[in-house]
PDB file of C-alpha atoms in Angstrom:
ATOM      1  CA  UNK A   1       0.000   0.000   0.000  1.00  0.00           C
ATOM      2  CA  UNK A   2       2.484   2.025   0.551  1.00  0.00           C
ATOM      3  CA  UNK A   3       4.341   1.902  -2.620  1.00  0.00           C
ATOM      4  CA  UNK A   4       1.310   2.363  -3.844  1.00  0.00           C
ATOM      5  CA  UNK A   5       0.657   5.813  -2.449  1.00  0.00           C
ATOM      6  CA  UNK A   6       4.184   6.173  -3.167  1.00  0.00           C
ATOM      7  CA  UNK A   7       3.873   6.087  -6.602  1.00  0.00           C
ATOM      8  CA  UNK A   8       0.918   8.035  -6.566  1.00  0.00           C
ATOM      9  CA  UNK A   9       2.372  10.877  -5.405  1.00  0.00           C
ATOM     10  CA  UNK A  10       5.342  11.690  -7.725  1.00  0.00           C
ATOM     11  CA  UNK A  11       2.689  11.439 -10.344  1.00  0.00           C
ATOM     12  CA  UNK A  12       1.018  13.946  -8.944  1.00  0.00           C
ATOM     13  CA  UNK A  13       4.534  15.536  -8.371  1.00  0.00           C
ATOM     14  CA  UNK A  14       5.514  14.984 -12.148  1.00  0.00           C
ATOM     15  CA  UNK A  15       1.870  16.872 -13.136  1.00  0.00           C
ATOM     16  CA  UNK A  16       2.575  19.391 -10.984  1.00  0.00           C
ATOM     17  CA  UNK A  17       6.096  20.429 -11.969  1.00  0.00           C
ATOM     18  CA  UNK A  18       5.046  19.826 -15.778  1.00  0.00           C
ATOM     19  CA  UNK A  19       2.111  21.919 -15.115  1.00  0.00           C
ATOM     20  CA  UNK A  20       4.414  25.286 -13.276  1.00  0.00           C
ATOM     21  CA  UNK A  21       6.880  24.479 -16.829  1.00  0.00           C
ATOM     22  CA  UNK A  22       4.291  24.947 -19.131  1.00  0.00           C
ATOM     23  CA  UNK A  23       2.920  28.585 -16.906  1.00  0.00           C
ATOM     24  CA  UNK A  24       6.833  29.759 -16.989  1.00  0.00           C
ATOM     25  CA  UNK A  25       6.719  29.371 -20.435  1.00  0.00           C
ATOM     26  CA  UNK A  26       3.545  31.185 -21.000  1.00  0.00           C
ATOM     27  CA  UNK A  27       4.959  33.873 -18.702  1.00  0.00           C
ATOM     28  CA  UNK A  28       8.185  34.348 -20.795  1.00  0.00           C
ATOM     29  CA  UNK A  29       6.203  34.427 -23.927  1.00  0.00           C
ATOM     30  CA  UNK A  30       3.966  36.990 -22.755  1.00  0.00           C
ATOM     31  CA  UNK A  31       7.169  39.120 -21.399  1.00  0.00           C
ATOM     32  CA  UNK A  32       8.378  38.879 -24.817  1.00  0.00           C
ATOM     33  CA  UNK A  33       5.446  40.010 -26.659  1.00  0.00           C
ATOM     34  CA  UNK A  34       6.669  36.696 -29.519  1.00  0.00           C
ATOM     35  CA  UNK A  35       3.610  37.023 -30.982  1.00  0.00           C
ATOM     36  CA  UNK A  36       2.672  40.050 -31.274  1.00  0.00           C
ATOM     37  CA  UNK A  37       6.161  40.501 -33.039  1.00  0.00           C
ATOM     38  CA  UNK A  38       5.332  37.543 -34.837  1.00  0.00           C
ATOM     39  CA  UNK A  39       2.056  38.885 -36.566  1.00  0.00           C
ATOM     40  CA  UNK A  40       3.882  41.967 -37.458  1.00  0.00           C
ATOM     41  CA  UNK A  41       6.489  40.936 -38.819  1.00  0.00           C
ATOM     42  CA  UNK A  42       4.859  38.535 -41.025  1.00  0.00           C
ATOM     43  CA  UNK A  43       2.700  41.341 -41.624  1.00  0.00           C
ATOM     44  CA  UNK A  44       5.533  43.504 -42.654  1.00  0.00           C
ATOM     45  CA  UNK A  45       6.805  41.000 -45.135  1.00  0.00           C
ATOM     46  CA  UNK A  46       3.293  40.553 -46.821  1.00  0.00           C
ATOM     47  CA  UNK A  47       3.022  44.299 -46.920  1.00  0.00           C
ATOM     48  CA  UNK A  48       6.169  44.476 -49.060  1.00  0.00           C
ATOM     49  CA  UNK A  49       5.245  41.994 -51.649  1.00  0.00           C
ATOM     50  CA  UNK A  50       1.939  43.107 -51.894  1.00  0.00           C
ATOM     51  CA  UNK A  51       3.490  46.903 -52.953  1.00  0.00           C
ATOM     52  CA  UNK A  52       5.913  45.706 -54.859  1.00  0.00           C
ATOM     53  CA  UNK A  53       3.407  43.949 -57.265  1.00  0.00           C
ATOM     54  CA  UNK A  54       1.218  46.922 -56.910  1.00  0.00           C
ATOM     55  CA  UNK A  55       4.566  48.810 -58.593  1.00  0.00           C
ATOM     56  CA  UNK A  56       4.148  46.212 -61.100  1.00  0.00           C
ATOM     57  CA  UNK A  57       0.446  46.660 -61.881  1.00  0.00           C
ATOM     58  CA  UNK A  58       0.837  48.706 -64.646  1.00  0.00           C
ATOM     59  CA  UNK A  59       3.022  46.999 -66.159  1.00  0.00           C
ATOM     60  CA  UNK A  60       1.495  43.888 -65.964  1.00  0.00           C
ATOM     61  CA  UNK A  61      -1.598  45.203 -67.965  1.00  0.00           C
ATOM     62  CA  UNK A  62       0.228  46.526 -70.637  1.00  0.00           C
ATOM     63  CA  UNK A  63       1.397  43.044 -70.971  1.00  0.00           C
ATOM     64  CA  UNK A  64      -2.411  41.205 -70.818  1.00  0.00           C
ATOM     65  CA  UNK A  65      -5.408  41.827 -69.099  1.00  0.00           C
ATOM     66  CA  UNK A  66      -5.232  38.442 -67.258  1.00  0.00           C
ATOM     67  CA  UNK A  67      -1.355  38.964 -65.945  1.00  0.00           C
ATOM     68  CA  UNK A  68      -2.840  42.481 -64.382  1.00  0.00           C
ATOM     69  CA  UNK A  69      -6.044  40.735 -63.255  1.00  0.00           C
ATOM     70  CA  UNK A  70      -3.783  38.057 -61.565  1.00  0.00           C
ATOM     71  CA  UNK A  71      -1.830  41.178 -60.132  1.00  0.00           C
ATOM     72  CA  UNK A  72      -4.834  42.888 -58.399  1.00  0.00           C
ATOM     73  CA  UNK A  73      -6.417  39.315 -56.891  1.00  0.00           C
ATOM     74  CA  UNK A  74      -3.206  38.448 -55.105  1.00  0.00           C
ATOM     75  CA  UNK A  75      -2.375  41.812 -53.744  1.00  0.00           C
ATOM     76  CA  UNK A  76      -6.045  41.798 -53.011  1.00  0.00           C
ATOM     77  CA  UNK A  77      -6.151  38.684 -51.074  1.00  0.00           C
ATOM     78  CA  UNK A  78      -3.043  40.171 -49.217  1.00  0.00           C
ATOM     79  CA  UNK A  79      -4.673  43.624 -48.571  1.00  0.00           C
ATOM     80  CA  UNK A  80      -7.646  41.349 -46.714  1.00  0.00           C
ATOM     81  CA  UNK A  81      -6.153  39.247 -44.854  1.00  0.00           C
ATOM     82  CA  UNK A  82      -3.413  41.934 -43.488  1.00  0.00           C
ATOM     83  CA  UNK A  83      -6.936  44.216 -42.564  1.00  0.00           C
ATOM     84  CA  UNK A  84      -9.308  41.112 -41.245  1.00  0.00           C
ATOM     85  CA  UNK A  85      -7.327  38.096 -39.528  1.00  0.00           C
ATOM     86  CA  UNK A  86      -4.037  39.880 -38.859  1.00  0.00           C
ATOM     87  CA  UNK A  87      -6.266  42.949 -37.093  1.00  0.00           C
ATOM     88  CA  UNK A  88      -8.308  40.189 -35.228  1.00  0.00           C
ATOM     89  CA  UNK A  89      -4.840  38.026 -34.154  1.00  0.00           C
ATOM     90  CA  UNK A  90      -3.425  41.692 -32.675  1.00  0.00           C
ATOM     91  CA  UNK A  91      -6.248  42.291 -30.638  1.00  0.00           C
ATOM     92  CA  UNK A  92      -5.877  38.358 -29.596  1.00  0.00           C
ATOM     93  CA  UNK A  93      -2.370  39.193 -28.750  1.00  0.00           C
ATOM     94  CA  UNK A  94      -3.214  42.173 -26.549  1.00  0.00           C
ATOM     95  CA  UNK A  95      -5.551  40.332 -24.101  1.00  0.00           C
ATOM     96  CA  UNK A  96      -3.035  37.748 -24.045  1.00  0.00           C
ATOM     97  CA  UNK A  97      -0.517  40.045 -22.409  1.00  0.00           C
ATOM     98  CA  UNK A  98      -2.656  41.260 -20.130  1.00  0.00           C
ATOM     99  CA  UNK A  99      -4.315  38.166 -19.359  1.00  0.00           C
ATOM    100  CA  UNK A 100      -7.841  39.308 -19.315  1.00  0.00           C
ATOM    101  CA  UNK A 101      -8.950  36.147 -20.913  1.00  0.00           C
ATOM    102  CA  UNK A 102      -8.017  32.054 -20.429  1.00  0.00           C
ATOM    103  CA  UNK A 103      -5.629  31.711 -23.353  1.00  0.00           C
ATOM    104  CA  UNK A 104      -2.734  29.807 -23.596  1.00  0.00           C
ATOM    105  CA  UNK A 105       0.523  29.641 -25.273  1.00  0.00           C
ATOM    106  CA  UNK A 106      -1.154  26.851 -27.636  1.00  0.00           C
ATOM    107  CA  UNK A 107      -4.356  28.309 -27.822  1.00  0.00           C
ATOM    108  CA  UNK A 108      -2.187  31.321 -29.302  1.00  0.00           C
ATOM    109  CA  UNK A 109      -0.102  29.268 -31.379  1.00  0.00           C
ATOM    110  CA  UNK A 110      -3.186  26.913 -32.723  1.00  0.00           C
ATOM    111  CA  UNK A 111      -4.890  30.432 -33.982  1.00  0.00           C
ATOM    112  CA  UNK A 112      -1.707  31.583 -35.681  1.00  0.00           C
ATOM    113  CA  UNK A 113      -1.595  28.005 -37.694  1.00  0.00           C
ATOM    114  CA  UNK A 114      -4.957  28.799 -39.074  1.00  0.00           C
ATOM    115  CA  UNK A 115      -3.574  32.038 -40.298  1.00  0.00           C
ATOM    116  CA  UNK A 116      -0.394  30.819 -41.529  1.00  0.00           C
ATOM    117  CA  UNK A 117      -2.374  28.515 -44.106  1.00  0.00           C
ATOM    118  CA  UNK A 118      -3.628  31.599 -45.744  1.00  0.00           C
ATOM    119  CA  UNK A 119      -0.507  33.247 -45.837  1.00  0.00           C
ATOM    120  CA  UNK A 120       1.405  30.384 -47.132  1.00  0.00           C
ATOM    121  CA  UNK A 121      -0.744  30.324 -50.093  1.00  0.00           C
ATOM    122  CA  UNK A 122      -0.250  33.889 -50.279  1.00  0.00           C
ATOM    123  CA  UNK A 123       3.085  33.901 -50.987  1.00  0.00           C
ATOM    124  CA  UNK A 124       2.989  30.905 -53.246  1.00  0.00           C
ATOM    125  CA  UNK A 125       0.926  33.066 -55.714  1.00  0.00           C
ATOM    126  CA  UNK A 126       3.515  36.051 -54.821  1.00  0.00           C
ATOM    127  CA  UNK A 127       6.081  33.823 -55.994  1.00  0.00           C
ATOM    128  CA  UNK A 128       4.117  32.654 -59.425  1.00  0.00           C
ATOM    129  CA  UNK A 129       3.564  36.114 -60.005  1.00  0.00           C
ATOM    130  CA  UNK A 130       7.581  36.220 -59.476  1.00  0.00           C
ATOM    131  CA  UNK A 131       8.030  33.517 -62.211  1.00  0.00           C
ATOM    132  CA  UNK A 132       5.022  35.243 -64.568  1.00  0.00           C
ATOM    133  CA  UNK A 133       7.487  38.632 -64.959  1.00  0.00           C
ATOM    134  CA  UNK A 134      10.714  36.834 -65.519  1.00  0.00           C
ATOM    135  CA  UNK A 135       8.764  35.428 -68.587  1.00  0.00           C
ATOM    136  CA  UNK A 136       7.448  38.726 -69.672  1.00  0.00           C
ATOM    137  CA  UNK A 137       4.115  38.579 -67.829  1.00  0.00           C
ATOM    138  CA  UNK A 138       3.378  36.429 -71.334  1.00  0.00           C
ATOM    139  CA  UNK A 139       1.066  33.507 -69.871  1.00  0.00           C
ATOM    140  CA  UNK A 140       1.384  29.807 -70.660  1.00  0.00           C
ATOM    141  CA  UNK A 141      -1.006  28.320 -72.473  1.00  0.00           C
ATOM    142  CA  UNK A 142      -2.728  25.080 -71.290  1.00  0.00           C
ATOM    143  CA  UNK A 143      -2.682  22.160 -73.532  1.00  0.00           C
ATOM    144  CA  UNK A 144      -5.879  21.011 -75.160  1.00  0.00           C
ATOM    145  CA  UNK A 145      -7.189  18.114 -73.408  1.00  0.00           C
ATOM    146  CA  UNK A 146      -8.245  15.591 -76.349  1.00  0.00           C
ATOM    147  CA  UNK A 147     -11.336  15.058 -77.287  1.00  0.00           C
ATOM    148  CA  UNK A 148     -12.351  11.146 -76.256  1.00  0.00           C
ATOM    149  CA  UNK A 149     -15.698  11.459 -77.420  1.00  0.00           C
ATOM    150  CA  UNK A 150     -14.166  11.145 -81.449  1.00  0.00           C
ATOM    151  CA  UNK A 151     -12.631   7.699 -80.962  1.00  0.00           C
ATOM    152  CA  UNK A 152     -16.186   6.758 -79.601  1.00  0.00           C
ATOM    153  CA  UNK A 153     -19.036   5.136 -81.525  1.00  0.00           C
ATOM    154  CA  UNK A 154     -22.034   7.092 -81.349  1.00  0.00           C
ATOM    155  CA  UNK A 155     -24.330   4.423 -80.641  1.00  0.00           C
ATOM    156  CA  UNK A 156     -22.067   3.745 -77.956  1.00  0.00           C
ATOM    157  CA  UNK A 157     -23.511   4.632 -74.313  1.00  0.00           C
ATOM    158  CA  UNK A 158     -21.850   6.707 -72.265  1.00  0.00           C
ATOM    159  CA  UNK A 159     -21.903   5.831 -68.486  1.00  0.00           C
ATOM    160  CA  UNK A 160     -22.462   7.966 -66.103  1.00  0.00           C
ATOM    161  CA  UNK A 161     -19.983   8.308 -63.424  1.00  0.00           C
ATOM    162  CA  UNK A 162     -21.244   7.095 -59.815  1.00  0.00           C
ATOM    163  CA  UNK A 163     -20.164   9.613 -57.201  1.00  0.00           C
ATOM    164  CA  UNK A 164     -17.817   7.747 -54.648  1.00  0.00           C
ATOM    165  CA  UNK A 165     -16.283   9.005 -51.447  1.00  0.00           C
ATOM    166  CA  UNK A 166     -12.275   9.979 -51.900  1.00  0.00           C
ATOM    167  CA  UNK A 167      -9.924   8.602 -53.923  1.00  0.00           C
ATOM    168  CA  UNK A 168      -6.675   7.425 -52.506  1.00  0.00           C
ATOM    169  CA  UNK A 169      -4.862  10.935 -53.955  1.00  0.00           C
ATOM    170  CA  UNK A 170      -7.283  12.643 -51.737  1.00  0.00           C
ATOM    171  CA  UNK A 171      -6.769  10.659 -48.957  1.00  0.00           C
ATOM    172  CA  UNK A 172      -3.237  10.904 -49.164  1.00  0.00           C
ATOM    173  CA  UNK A 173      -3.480  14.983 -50.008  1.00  0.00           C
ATOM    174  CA  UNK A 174      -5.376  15.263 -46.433  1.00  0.00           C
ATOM    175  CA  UNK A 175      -2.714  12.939 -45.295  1.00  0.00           C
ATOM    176  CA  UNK A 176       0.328  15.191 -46.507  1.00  0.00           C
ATOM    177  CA  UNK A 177      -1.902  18.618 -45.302  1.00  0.00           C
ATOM    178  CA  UNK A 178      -1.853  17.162 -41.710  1.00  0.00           C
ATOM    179  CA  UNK A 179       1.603  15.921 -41.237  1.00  0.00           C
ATOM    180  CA  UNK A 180       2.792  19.131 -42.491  1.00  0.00           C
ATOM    181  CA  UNK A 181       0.558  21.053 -40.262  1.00  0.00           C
ATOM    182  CA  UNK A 182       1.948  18.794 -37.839  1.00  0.00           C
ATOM    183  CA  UNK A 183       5.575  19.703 -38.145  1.00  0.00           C
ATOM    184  CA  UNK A 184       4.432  23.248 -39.177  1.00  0.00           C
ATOM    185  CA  UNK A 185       3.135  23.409 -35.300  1.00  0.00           C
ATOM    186  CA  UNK A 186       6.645  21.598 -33.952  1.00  0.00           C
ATOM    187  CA  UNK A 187       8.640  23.913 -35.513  1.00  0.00           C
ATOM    188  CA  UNK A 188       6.677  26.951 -34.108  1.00  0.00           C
ATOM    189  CA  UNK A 189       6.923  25.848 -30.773  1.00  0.00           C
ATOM    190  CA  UNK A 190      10.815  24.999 -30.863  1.00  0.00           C
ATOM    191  CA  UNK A 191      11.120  28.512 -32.344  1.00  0.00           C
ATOM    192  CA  UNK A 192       8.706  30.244 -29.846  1.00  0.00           C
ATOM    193  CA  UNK A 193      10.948  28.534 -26.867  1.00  0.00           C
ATOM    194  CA  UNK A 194      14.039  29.759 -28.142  1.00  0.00           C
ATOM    195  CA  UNK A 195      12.477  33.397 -28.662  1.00  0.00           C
ATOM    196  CA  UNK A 196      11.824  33.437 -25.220  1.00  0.00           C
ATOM    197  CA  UNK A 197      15.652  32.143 -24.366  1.00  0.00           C
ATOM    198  CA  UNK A 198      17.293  35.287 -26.626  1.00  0.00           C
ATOM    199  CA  UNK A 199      13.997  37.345 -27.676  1.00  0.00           C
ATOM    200  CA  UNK A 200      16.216  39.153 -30.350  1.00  0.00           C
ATOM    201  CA  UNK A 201      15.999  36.270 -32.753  1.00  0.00           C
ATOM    202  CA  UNK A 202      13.501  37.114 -35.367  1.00  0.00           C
ATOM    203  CA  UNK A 203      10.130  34.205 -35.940  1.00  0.00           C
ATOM    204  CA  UNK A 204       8.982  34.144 -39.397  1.00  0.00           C
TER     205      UNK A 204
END
């Protein structure tokens, strides 16, 4: 019995201590202000792309309608999320500092995953739009898919395709989103626990 009780108690010990290292950590990161510095300077670097392609605008429609139309909806999709979900994350990070509402460190971090989807495919179309004026702004064309239909006998009958739940590339796409997400969220937190050890290092 009493090994038991024994072992009972530095369980409880363990959850405790775990429990004060996770606080301390929330503390520091608070101190810091890492993500409020976070937001803005991702913020910072979206800001610059989006003008520099803005520079570009003109230039871009003397090239094609579509190359400046392709212009304006990524530096639009920048422009919104910079003045909706980076506006709403700041105010997030403000009664996280001062504590005014049960929040967490992860509760923080989850939130800024969520944002950094959108702002990874942000910056993907930045950098097509990169590749698009290194050739000219002078779009690709896609290849014609052939036509099946010719090689088909007109009394033939064409089937109609049964819906069916997701393929195995589907599968294996939602498979590849989470893992990344997954090591997406690891890396954050190994980069927010060194901010907090030398809070001059820069998180982007």
């Amino acid at each position: 019995v009493v090994s038991t009780q024994s072992t009972g108690e530095q369980g409880g010990e363990i959850e405790e201590e775990e429990e004060e290292r996770e606080n301390s950590i929330d503390e520091e990161i608070r101190a810091n202000n890492v993500f409020l510095k976070m937001v803005n300077e991702t913020a910072e670097s979206l800001s610059a792309e989006r003008e520099y392609f803005l520079g570009l605008l003109d230039e871009a429609n003397a090239a094609s309608e579509e190359a400046g139309g392709r212009v304006m909806a990524c530096c639009g999709k920048a422009n919104l999320l910079l003045t909706s979900k980076f506006k709403q994350y700041r105010e997030l990070c403000y009664e996280y500092e001062k504590t005014t509402r049960k929040m967490t460190a992860d509760d923080m971090q989850g939130f800024w995953e969520l944002i950094l989807l959108q702002v990874d495919d942000i910056r993907a179309t930045f950098a097509a739009l990169r590749k698009l004026k290194e050739l000219n702004w002078v779009i690709p064309k896609s290849p014609m898919p052939k036509k099946r239909l010719d090689s088909l006998s007109s009394s033939t009958p064409i089937k109609k395709k049964v819906p069916k739940g997701k393929s195995a590339a589907a599968k294996a796409r939602d498979e590849e989103r989470r893992r990344l997400l997954a090591a997406k969220r690891q890396e954050m937190r190994a980069k927010l626990q060194q901010s907090c050890a030398n809070p001059d290092i820069v998180i982007t």
